[in-house]
Each structure stands twice: as C-alpha cells, then as structure tokens.
Amino acid sequence: MPQPHGFRYETHTSGTVVITHHNRPAGTLRGPRAARFLAEVDAGDPQLVMARWTGNYRRGNERSAREHPRNRR
C-alpha cells in the first residue's frame, strides 16, 4: 500500500489546526480535537495521521469495487 504524501498542517495562535493536502484545505480542527490531533502527530507518522484524520486514504478495495456488477456499465 502506498504511503500518503502531500499533507501539511499549520497551527494558529487561536489553537486552530488547518490541514492541507497539496496546498488545498482538507480539514480544520479546533479545541480538544486539535490537541488530540497534535498529540497523535507527535507520536506517529504525521502523513498517516493526517490522512486518517481527513479521511483521505485508500481503503484497499478500489479494484474489487470497480469490478462489482453494480458498478459495471
């Protein structure tokens, strides 16, 4: 499975965290969610953490979903 890349985050003085993916906004976190996100980024792989928090990661079923009868045309 390819590793996610292209994520960045900025922490603002108000405590808000803005996550971007290839310079496009992917998510904004405030309050306790921002603090929990920053703790996870410090503890793990930042790219994987940001991909999970924004929901922008592959699930491994794209090929099988493409072949499903409902998705054929």
XYZ file of N, CA, C and O in Angstrom, residues 6-52:
188
model
N 2.025 14.623 0.765
C 1.439 15.885 0.348
C 0.641 16.588 1.430
O 0.081 17.648 1.188
N 0.596 16.022 2.634
C -0.144 16.654 3.721
C 0.762 17.616 4.476
O 1.951 17.358 4.653
N 0.180 18.717 4.918
C 0.857 19.675 5.794
C -0.177 20.195 6.776
O -1.372 20.149 6.514
N 0.304 20.697 7.904
C -0.624 21.323 8.839
C -0.006 22.583 9.407
O 1.210 22.732 9.477
N -0.866 23.515 9.758
C -0.467 24.783 10.363
C -1.210 24.933 11.669
O -2.408 24.660 11.744
N -0.492 25.383 12.679
C -1.099 25.660 13.977
C -1.201 27.172 14.134
O -0.208 27.878 13.982
N -2.381 27.667 14.420
C -2.607 29.093 14.592
C -2.606 29.450 16.068
O -2.780 28.585 16.934
N -2.421 30.727 16.372
C -2.343 31.178 17.762
C -3.646 30.935 18.523
O -3.627 30.793 19.734
N -4.751 30.837 17.815
C -6.038 30.596 18.467
C -6.210 29.134 18.874
O -7.204 28.774 19.483
N -5.243 28.279 18.501
C -5.338 26.855 18.813
C -5.929 26.040 17.681
O -6.060 24.827 17.783
N -6.284 26.685 16.598
C -6.851 26.007 15.439
C -5.743 25.353 14.625
O -4.670 25.916 14.457
N -6.020 24.159 14.121
C -5.088 23.450 13.244
C -5.762 23.300 11.884
O -6.885 22.810 11.792
N -5.063 23.744 10.837
C -5.571 23.630 9.474
C -4.705 22.606 8.743
O -3.483 22.748 8.675
N -5.339 21.567 8.209
C -4.642 20.522 7.466
C -4.877 20.765 5.985
O -6.018 20.984 5.553
N -3.785 20.729 5.201
C -3.902 20.886 3.756
C -3.333 19.654 3.065
O -2.465 18.968 3.609
N -3.842 19.385 1.874
C -3.336 18.293 1.050
C -3.034 18.871 -0.315
O -3.942 19.325 -1.015
N -1.765 18.876 -0.691
C -1.302 19.502 -1.935
C -1.800 20.942 -2.018
O -2.366 21.368 -3.015
N -1.616 21.681 -0.920
C -1.948 23.099 -0.793
C -3.441 23.411 -0.892
O -3.821 24.557 -1.090
N -4.290 22.408 -0.735
C -5.740 22.640 -0.700
C -6.259 22.277 0.686
O -5.848 21.261 1.253
N -7.166 23.066 1.237
C -7.679 22.755 2.581
C -8.329 21.377 2.632
O -9.129 21.022 1.769
N -7.947 20.600 3.633
C -8.506 19.258 3.796
C -9.249 19.118 5.112
O -10.041 18.197 5.272
N -8.998 20.009 6.057
C -9.697 19.921 7.330
C -9.247 21.002 8.280
O -8.124 21.511 8.194
N -10.136 21.371 9.198
C -9.839 22.347 10.232
C -10.258 21.749 11.567
O -11.378 21.251 11.700
N -9.357 21.795 12.530
C -9.624 21.235 13.854
C -9.503 22.331 14.893
O -8.593 23.166 14.833
N -10.404 22.302 15.859
C -10.405 23.309 16.931
C -10.561 22.623 18.275
O -11.099 21.526 18.357
N -10.103 23.298 19.301
C -10.314 22.852 20.680
C -9.658 21.526 21.002
O -8.515 21.272 20.621
N -10.395 20.651 21.709
C -9.825 19.378 22.138
C -9.444 18.459 20.980
O -8.484 17.693 21.070
N -10.167 18.557 19.863
C -9.813 17.726 18.702
C -8.446 18.133 18.158
O -7.656 17.287 17.755
N -8.162 19.435 18.127
C -6.856 19.910 17.653
C -5.746 19.420 18.569
O -4.695 18.980 18.097
N -5.975 19.465 19.880
C -4.967 18.995 20.838
C -4.715 17.502 20.681
O -3.563 17.046 20.711
N -5.783 16.730 20.482
C -5.633 15.285 20.298
C -4.898 14.978 18.990
O -4.046 14.096 18.934
N -5.196 15.747 17.935
C -4.504 15.576 16.664
C -3.005 15.853 16.816
O -2.171 15.083 16.344
N -2.655 16.950 17.482
C -1.243 17.299 17.651
C -0.497 16.240 18.459
O 0.662 15.926 18.160
N -1.161 15.662 19.443
C -0.533 14.591 20.217
C -0.280 13.363 19.342
O 0.778 12.729 19.441
N -1.226 13.026 18.476
C -1.044 11.876 17.578
C 0.049 12.128 16.549
O 0.805 11.219 16.216
N 0.142 13.357 16.040
C 1.179 13.685 15.062
C 2.560 13.534 15.692
O 3.488 13.023 15.064
N 2.701 13.956 16.948
C 3.988 13.844 17.637
C 4.358 12.398 17.913
O 5.528 12.042 17.938
N 3.367 11.539 18.104
C 3.624 10.152 18.481
C 3.808 9.223 17.290
O 4.439 8.181 17.414
N 3.268 9.570 16.114
C 3.296 8.640 14.985
C 3.780 9.288 13.706
O 4.360 10.373 13.717
N 3.526 8.620 12.599
C 3.886 9.131 11.279
C 2.916 10.256 10.915
O 1.722 10.016 10.736
N 3.399 11.488 10.779
C 2.498 12.618 10.528
C 1.655 12.462 9.263
O 0.481 12.825 9.265
N 2.211 11.908 8.193
C 1.445 11.766 6.958
C 0.280 10.796 7.132
O -0.827 11.068 6.675
N 0.526 9.689 7.796
C -0.553 8.724 8.034
C -1.620 9.292 8.953
O -2.816 9.081 8.742
N -1.189 10.019 9.975
C -2.143 10.608 10.919
C -3.029 11.626 10.209
O -4.252 11.614 10.364
N -2.430 12.485 9.396
C -3.226 13.491 8.686
C -4.155 12.845 7.665
O -5.296 13.286 7.506
N -3.707 11.797 7.000
C -4.572 11.099 6.048
C -5.769 10.494 6.765
O -6.895 10.558 6.279
N -5.539 9.921 7.937
C -6.638 9.302 8.680
C -7.608 10.351 9.202
O -8.821 10.172 9.128
